[in-house]
């Protein structure tokens, strides 16, 4: 929303300072996380990154938070905490109806990196194909030697064409010669699916 020049300058000066108006102890920050002021919620979310025990409260707030800037800071704090509660909660958000929450969770898991590996591997067995696709999207950005093997095990048994297509897209970048057999079998299994044929051929060409 456009505002008058004088008002905007005044608000920018205030936002630049953003002084904390409450105590910064854990209990005070948890309470501030529910403030009616987005600025206070944002500061609380930022400061709670120093408290690993805050992960659950941050995740709970994330599901009801309407301010995009506050959500962004919450995700950043969860990335810094990156314990089991934080990672498991981010994985659970992949089932959210809220697209921005799902996308934010994918990006946060990517940022956390290699430590999400065991969680991502488990996600590949989820009965929801969309969750399996999100898991592959996370894999595309983390550096783990096991990723190729996990994807090959997936495409050897996967019946959902969309899941297989996304897995092939990642294998185009990381596939080695040991991927060749599984990719060729996948091509045969989905011989009537043009996109599978197209991506599989690229993956095989890149291996060559």
PDB file of C-alpha atoms in Angstrom:
ATOM      1  CA  UNK A   1       0.000   0.000   0.000  1.00  0.00           C
ATOM      2  CA  UNK A   2       1.386   3.397  -1.003  1.00  0.00           C
ATOM      3  CA  UNK A   3       1.626   5.962   1.794  1.00  0.00           C
ATOM      4  CA  UNK A   4       2.540   9.609   1.955  1.00  0.00           C
ATOM      5  CA  UNK A   5       6.193  10.507   2.014  1.00  0.00           C
ATOM      6  CA  UNK A   6       6.220  11.989   5.512  1.00  0.00           C
ATOM      7  CA  UNK A   7       4.423   9.034   7.037  1.00  0.00           C
ATOM      8  CA  UNK A   8       6.667   6.527   5.279  1.00  0.00           C
ATOM      9  CA  UNK A   9       9.826   8.236   6.519  1.00  0.00           C
ATOM     10  CA  UNK A  10       8.500   8.211  10.074  1.00  0.00           C
ATOM     11  CA  UNK A  11       7.624   4.530   9.940  1.00  0.00           C
ATOM     12  CA  UNK A  12      10.923   3.581   8.342  1.00  0.00           C
ATOM     13  CA  UNK A  13      12.804   5.298  11.144  1.00  0.00           C
ATOM     14  CA  UNK A  14      10.756   3.378  13.691  1.00  0.00           C
ATOM     15  CA  UNK A  15      11.141   0.070  11.878  1.00  0.00           C
ATOM     16  CA  UNK A  16      14.875   0.607  11.641  1.00  0.00           C
ATOM     17  CA  UNK A  17      15.107   0.798  15.415  1.00  0.00           C
ATOM     18  CA  UNK A  18      12.362  -1.704  16.308  1.00  0.00           C
ATOM     19  CA  UNK A  19      13.136  -1.575  19.984  1.00  0.00           C
ATOM     20  CA  UNK A  20      12.020  -4.540  22.032  1.00  0.00           C
ATOM     21  CA  UNK A  21       9.271  -3.440  24.363  1.00  0.00           C
ATOM     22  CA  UNK A  22       9.189  -6.506  26.613  1.00  0.00           C
ATOM     23  CA  UNK A  23      11.588  -8.698  28.547  1.00  0.00           C
ATOM     24  CA  UNK A  24      13.733 -11.057  26.493  1.00  0.00           C
ATOM     25  CA  UNK A  25      13.505 -14.039  28.848  1.00  0.00           C
ATOM     26  CA  UNK A  26      12.044 -17.239  27.425  1.00  0.00           C
ATOM     27  CA  UNK A  27       8.616 -16.893  29.013  1.00  0.00           C
ATOM     28  CA  UNK A  28       8.361 -13.280  27.934  1.00  0.00           C
ATOM     29  CA  UNK A  29       9.314 -14.102  24.365  1.00  0.00           C
ATOM     30  CA  UNK A  30       6.790 -16.944  24.171  1.00  0.00           C
ATOM     31  CA  UNK A  31       4.124 -14.551  25.372  1.00  0.00           C
ATOM     32  CA  UNK A  32       5.253 -11.908  22.892  1.00  0.00           C
ATOM     33  CA  UNK A  33       4.915 -14.439  20.073  1.00  0.00           C
ATOM     34  CA  UNK A  34       1.136 -13.992  20.403  1.00  0.00           C
ATOM     35  CA  UNK A  35       1.243 -10.191  20.487  1.00  0.00           C
ATOM     36  CA  UNK A  36      -1.205  -8.215  18.363  1.00  0.00           C
ATOM     37  CA  UNK A  37       1.808  -6.362  16.963  1.00  0.00           C
ATOM     38  CA  UNK A  38       3.562  -8.018  14.018  1.00  0.00           C
ATOM     39  CA  UNK A  39       6.739  -6.141  14.958  1.00  0.00           C
ATOM     40  CA  UNK A  40       6.747  -7.662  18.440  1.00  0.00           C
ATOM     41  CA  UNK A  41       5.994 -11.132  17.076  1.00  0.00           C
ATOM     42  CA  UNK A  42       8.847 -10.739  14.617  1.00  0.00           C
ATOM     43  CA  UNK A  43      11.326  -9.794  17.351  1.00  0.00           C
ATOM     44  CA  UNK A  44      10.115 -12.633  19.545  1.00  0.00           C
ATOM     45  CA  UNK A  45      10.536 -15.148  16.725  1.00  0.00           C
ATOM     46  CA  UNK A  46      14.035 -13.846  16.031  1.00  0.00           C
ATOM     47  CA  UNK A  47      15.149 -13.972  19.661  1.00  0.00           C
ATOM     48  CA  UNK A  48      13.650 -17.431  20.238  1.00  0.00           C
ATOM     49  CA  UNK A  49      16.226 -18.873  17.846  1.00  0.00           C
ATOM     50  CA  UNK A  50      18.525 -18.885  20.883  1.00  0.00           C
ATOM     51  CA  UNK A  51      16.194 -21.294  22.713  1.00  0.00           C
ATOM     52  CA  UNK A  52      16.023 -24.817  21.243  1.00  0.00           C
ATOM     53  CA  UNK A  53      13.040 -25.535  23.485  1.00  0.00           C
ATOM     54  CA  UNK A  54      11.104 -22.900  21.511  1.00  0.00           C
ATOM     55  CA  UNK A  55      10.752 -25.064  18.400  1.00  0.00           C
ATOM     56  CA  UNK A  56       7.274 -26.342  19.261  1.00  0.00           C
ATOM     57  CA  UNK A  57       5.952 -22.869  20.066  1.00  0.00           C
ATOM     58  CA  UNK A  58       7.407 -21.487  16.836  1.00  0.00           C
ATOM     59  CA  UNK A  59       5.811 -24.260  14.792  1.00  0.00           C
ATOM     60  CA  UNK A  60       2.446 -23.713  16.474  1.00  0.00           C
ATOM     61  CA  UNK A  61       2.668 -19.998  15.750  1.00  0.00           C
ATOM     62  CA  UNK A  62       3.634 -20.659  12.152  1.00  0.00           C
ATOM     63  CA  UNK A  63       0.327 -22.410  11.448  1.00  0.00           C
ATOM     64  CA  UNK A  64      -1.749 -19.404  12.518  1.00  0.00           C
ATOM     65  CA  UNK A  65       0.582 -16.529  11.605  1.00  0.00           C
ATOM     66  CA  UNK A  66      -0.797 -14.248   8.875  1.00  0.00           C
ATOM     67  CA  UNK A  67       2.164 -11.894   8.497  1.00  0.00           C
ATOM     68  CA  UNK A  68       4.568 -13.013   5.769  1.00  0.00           C
ATOM     69  CA  UNK A  69       7.487 -11.206   7.430  1.00  0.00           C
ATOM     70  CA  UNK A  70       6.854 -12.935  10.760  1.00  0.00           C
ATOM     71  CA  UNK A  71       6.580 -16.308   9.033  1.00  0.00           C
ATOM     72  CA  UNK A  72       9.893 -15.690   7.345  1.00  0.00           C
ATOM     73  CA  UNK A  73      11.609 -15.015  10.671  1.00  0.00           C
ATOM     74  CA  UNK A  74       9.988 -18.087  12.255  1.00  0.00           C
ATOM     75  CA  UNK A  75      11.315 -20.276   9.459  1.00  0.00           C
ATOM     76  CA  UNK A  76      14.754 -18.707   9.925  1.00  0.00           C
ATOM     77  CA  UNK A  77      14.707 -19.469  13.654  1.00  0.00           C
ATOM     78  CA  UNK A  78      13.634 -23.074  13.047  1.00  0.00           C
ATOM     79  CA  UNK A  79      16.528 -23.442  10.590  1.00  0.00           C
ATOM     80  CA  UNK A  80      18.909 -22.267  13.311  1.00  0.00           C
ATOM     81  CA  UNK A  81      17.419 -24.585  15.934  1.00  0.00           C
ATOM     82  CA  UNK A  82      17.272 -27.574  13.527  1.00  0.00           C
ATOM     83  CA  UNK A  83      16.641 -30.189  16.207  1.00  0.00           C
ATOM     84  CA  UNK A  84      14.296 -33.183  15.934  1.00  0.00           C
ATOM     85  CA  UNK A  85      11.249 -31.145  16.937  1.00  0.00           C
ATOM     86  CA  UNK A  86      12.006 -28.422  14.383  1.00  0.00           C
ATOM     87  CA  UNK A  87      12.747 -30.789  11.494  1.00  0.00           C
ATOM     88  CA  UNK A  88       9.816 -33.117  12.246  1.00  0.00           C
ATOM     89  CA  UNK A  89       7.502 -30.116  12.454  1.00  0.00           C
ATOM     90  CA  UNK A  90       8.729 -28.779   9.115  1.00  0.00           C
ATOM     91  CA  UNK A  91       8.183 -32.202   7.544  1.00  0.00           C
ATOM     92  CA  UNK A  92       4.624 -32.241   8.901  1.00  0.00           C
ATOM     93  CA  UNK A  93       3.993 -28.873   7.237  1.00  0.00           C
ATOM     94  CA  UNK A  94       4.446 -30.538   3.859  1.00  0.00           C
ATOM     95  CA  UNK A  95       0.905 -31.818   4.345  1.00  0.00           C
ATOM     96  CA  UNK A  96      -0.493 -28.344   4.955  1.00  0.00           C
ATOM     97  CA  UNK A  97      -3.261 -26.961   2.733  1.00  0.00           C
ATOM     98  CA  UNK A  98      -1.413 -23.628   2.805  1.00  0.00           C
ATOM     99  CA  UNK A  99       0.846 -23.447  -0.246  1.00  0.00           C
ATOM    100  CA  UNK A 100       3.098 -20.786   1.270  1.00  0.00           C
ATOM    101  CA  UNK A 101       3.631 -22.929   4.373  1.00  0.00           C
ATOM    102  CA  UNK A 102       4.500 -25.971   2.257  1.00  0.00           C
ATOM    103  CA  UNK A 103       6.925 -23.995   0.120  1.00  0.00           C
ATOM    104  CA  UNK A 104       8.450 -22.393   3.191  1.00  0.00           C
ATOM    105  CA  UNK A 105       8.926 -25.801   4.784  1.00  0.00           C
ATOM    106  CA  UNK A 106      10.630 -27.168   1.663  1.00  0.00           C
ATOM    107  CA  UNK A 107      13.012 -24.213   1.552  1.00  0.00           C
ATOM    108  CA  UNK A 108      13.739 -24.464   5.285  1.00  0.00           C
ATOM    109  CA  UNK A 109      14.535 -28.178   5.022  1.00  0.00           C
ATOM    110  CA  UNK A 110      16.836 -27.443   2.097  1.00  0.00           C
ATOM    111  CA  UNK A 111      18.618 -24.806   4.160  1.00  0.00           C
ATOM    112  CA  UNK A 112      19.092 -27.187   7.087  1.00  0.00           C
ATOM    113  CA  UNK A 113      20.865 -29.529   4.702  1.00  0.00           C
ATOM    114  CA  UNK A 114      22.377 -32.960   5.293  1.00  0.00           C
ATOM    115  CA  UNK A 115      20.895 -33.504   8.761  1.00  0.00           C
ATOM    116  CA  UNK A 116      17.414 -33.806   7.234  1.00  0.00           C
ATOM    117  CA  UNK A 117      18.556 -36.907   5.322  1.00  0.00           C
ATOM    118  CA  UNK A 118      16.933 -39.560   7.572  1.00  0.00           C
ATOM    119  CA  UNK A 119      13.662 -37.606   7.605  1.00  0.00           C
ATOM    120  CA  UNK A 120      13.664 -37.223   3.823  1.00  0.00           C
ATOM    121  CA  UNK A 121      14.309 -40.931   3.334  1.00  0.00           C
ATOM    122  CA  UNK A 122      11.282 -41.717   5.473  1.00  0.00           C
ATOM    123  CA  UNK A 123       9.192 -39.215   3.486  1.00  0.00           C
ATOM    124  CA  UNK A 124       9.861 -41.276   0.344  1.00  0.00           C
ATOM    125  CA  UNK A 125       7.695 -44.014   1.898  1.00  0.00           C
ATOM    126  CA  UNK A 126       4.769 -41.698   2.650  1.00  0.00           C
ATOM    127  CA  UNK A 127       1.444 -42.923   1.178  1.00  0.00           C
ATOM    128  CA  UNK A 128       0.750 -39.425  -0.180  1.00  0.00           C
ATOM    129  CA  UNK A 129       2.479 -38.992  -3.565  1.00  0.00           C
ATOM    130  CA  UNK A 130       2.622 -35.223  -3.074  1.00  0.00           C
ATOM    131  CA  UNK A 131       4.684 -35.709   0.081  1.00  0.00           C
ATOM    132  CA  UNK A 132       7.019 -38.033  -1.812  1.00  0.00           C
ATOM    133  CA  UNK A 133       7.426 -35.325  -4.458  1.00  0.00           C
ATOM    134  CA  UNK A 134       8.195 -32.713  -1.796  1.00  0.00           C
ATOM    135  CA  UNK A 135      10.784 -35.083  -0.345  1.00  0.00           C
ATOM    136  CA  UNK A 136      12.496 -35.332  -3.732  1.00  0.00           C
ATOM    137  CA  UNK A 137      12.406 -31.548  -4.051  1.00  0.00           C
ATOM    138  CA  UNK A 138      14.265 -31.313  -0.746  1.00  0.00           C
ATOM    139  CA  UNK A 139      16.787 -33.932  -1.883  1.00  0.00           C
ATOM    140  CA  UNK A 140      17.604 -31.860  -4.928  1.00  0.00           C
ATOM    141  CA  UNK A 141      19.395 -29.335  -2.720  1.00  0.00           C
ATOM    142  CA  UNK A 142      21.133 -31.418  -0.062  1.00  0.00           C
ATOM    143  CA  UNK A 143      24.533 -32.999  -0.464  1.00  0.00           C
ATOM    144  CA  UNK A 144      24.425 -36.616   0.647  1.00  0.00           C
ATOM    145  CA  UNK A 145      26.057 -39.553  -1.170  1.00  0.00           C
ATOM    146  CA  UNK A 146      23.058 -41.759  -0.358  1.00  0.00           C
ATOM    147  CA  UNK A 147      20.590 -39.630  -2.356  1.00  0.00           C
ATOM    148  CA  UNK A 148      21.161 -41.473  -5.642  1.00  0.00           C
ATOM    149  CA  UNK A 149      20.593 -44.869  -4.022  1.00  0.00           C
ATOM    150  CA  UNK A 150      17.431 -43.659  -2.299  1.00  0.00           C
ATOM    151  CA  UNK A 151      16.032 -42.348  -5.576  1.00  0.00           C
ATOM    152  CA  UNK A 152      16.874 -45.567  -7.405  1.00  0.00           C
ATOM    153  CA  UNK A 153      15.120 -47.634  -4.739  1.00  0.00           C
ATOM    154  CA  UNK A 154      12.152 -45.321  -5.158  1.00  0.00           C
ATOM    155  CA  UNK A 155      11.822 -45.504  -8.939  1.00  0.00           C
ATOM    156  CA  UNK A 156      12.283 -49.275  -8.879  1.00  0.00           C
ATOM    157  CA  UNK A 157       8.980 -49.598  -7.010  1.00  0.00           C
ATOM    158  CA  UNK A 158       7.142 -46.317  -7.637  1.00  0.00           C
ATOM    159  CA  UNK A 159       3.887 -46.510  -9.615  1.00  0.00           C
ATOM    160  CA  UNK A 160       3.000 -42.806  -9.640  1.00  0.00           C
ATOM    161  CA  UNK A 161       4.204 -41.253 -12.883  1.00  0.00           C
ATOM    162  CA  UNK A 162       4.579 -37.763 -11.400  1.00  0.00           C
ATOM    163  CA  UNK A 163       6.780 -38.996  -8.563  1.00  0.00           C
ATOM    164  CA  UNK A 164       8.955 -40.879 -11.038  1.00  0.00           C
ATOM    165  CA  UNK A 165       9.256 -37.815 -13.271  1.00  0.00           C
ATOM    166  CA  UNK A 166      10.478 -35.627 -10.410  1.00  0.00           C
ATOM    167  CA  UNK A 167      12.935 -38.314  -9.300  1.00  0.00           C
ATOM    168  CA  UNK A 168      14.308 -38.509 -12.838  1.00  0.00           C
ATOM    169  CA  UNK A 169      14.768 -34.746 -12.912  1.00  0.00           C
ATOM    170  CA  UNK A 170      17.073 -35.014  -9.896  1.00  0.00           C
ATOM    171  CA  UNK A 171      18.884 -38.027 -11.355  1.00  0.00           C
ATOM    172  CA  UNK A 172      19.622 -35.910 -14.426  1.00  0.00           C
ATOM    173  CA  UNK A 173      21.947 -33.923 -12.168  1.00  0.00           C
ATOM    174  CA  UNK A 174      23.367 -36.557  -9.827  1.00  0.00           C
ATOM    175  CA  UNK A 175      22.960 -39.886 -11.632  1.00  0.00           C
ATOM    176  CA  UNK A 176      26.018 -42.087 -12.124  1.00  0.00           C
ATOM    177  CA  UNK A 177      26.499 -45.253 -14.117  1.00  0.00           C
ATOM    178  CA  UNK A 178      24.781 -47.284 -11.394  1.00  0.00           C
ATOM    179  CA  UNK A 179      21.542 -45.445 -12.210  1.00  0.00           C
ATOM    180  CA  UNK A 180      21.463 -46.718 -15.772  1.00  0.00           C
ATOM    181  CA  UNK A 181      19.663 -50.026 -15.150  1.00  0.00           C
ATOM    182  CA  UNK A 182      16.888 -48.526 -13.035  1.00  0.00           C
ATOM    183  CA  UNK A 183      16.313 -45.690 -15.491  1.00  0.00           C
ATOM    184  CA  UNK A 184      16.105 -48.065 -18.436  1.00  0.00           C
ATOM    185  CA  UNK A 185      13.604 -50.252 -16.578  1.00  0.00           C
ATOM    186  CA  UNK A 186      11.571 -47.166 -15.731  1.00  0.00           C
ATOM    187  CA  UNK A 187      11.508 -46.184 -19.406  1.00  0.00           C
ATOM    188  CA  UNK A 188      10.115 -49.599 -20.268  1.00  0.00           C
ATOM    189  CA  UNK A 189       7.525 -49.501 -17.488  1.00  0.00           C
ATOM    190  CA  UNK A 190       6.263 -46.083 -18.587  1.00  0.00           C
ATOM    191  CA  UNK A 191       6.861 -46.480 -22.326  1.00  0.00           C
ATOM    192  CA  UNK A 192       3.601 -44.660 -23.102  1.00  0.00           C
ATOM    193  CA  UNK A 193       4.512 -41.606 -21.018  1.00  0.00           C
ATOM    194  CA  UNK A 194       6.311 -39.050 -23.253  1.00  0.00           C
ATOM    195  CA  UNK A 195       7.704 -36.964 -20.406  1.00  0.00           C
ATOM    196  CA  UNK A 196       9.206 -39.981 -18.668  1.00  0.00           C
ATOM    197  CA  UNK A 197      10.877 -40.964 -21.942  1.00  0.00           C
ATOM    198  CA  UNK A 198      12.170 -37.432 -22.449  1.00  0.00           C
ATOM    199  CA  UNK A 199      13.651 -36.971 -18.957  1.00  0.00           C
ATOM    200  CA  UNK A 200      14.995 -40.509 -18.825  1.00  0.00           C
ATOM    201  CA  UNK A 201      16.842 -39.968 -22.090  1.00  0.00           C
ATOM    202  CA  UNK A 202      18.395 -36.773 -20.714  1.00  0.00           C
ATOM    203  CA  UNK A 203      19.465 -38.602 -17.552  1.00  0.00           C
ATOM    204  CA  UNK A 204      21.049 -41.406 -19.580  1.00  0.00           C
ATOM    205  CA  UNK A 205      22.774 -38.920 -21.860  1.00  0.00           C
ATOM    206  CA  UNK A 206      24.208 -37.081 -18.865  1.00  0.00           C
ATOM    207  CA  UNK A 207      25.489 -40.370 -17.446  1.00  0.00           C
ATOM    208  CA  UNK A 208      27.219 -41.093 -20.759  1.00  0.00           C
TER     209      UNK A 208
END
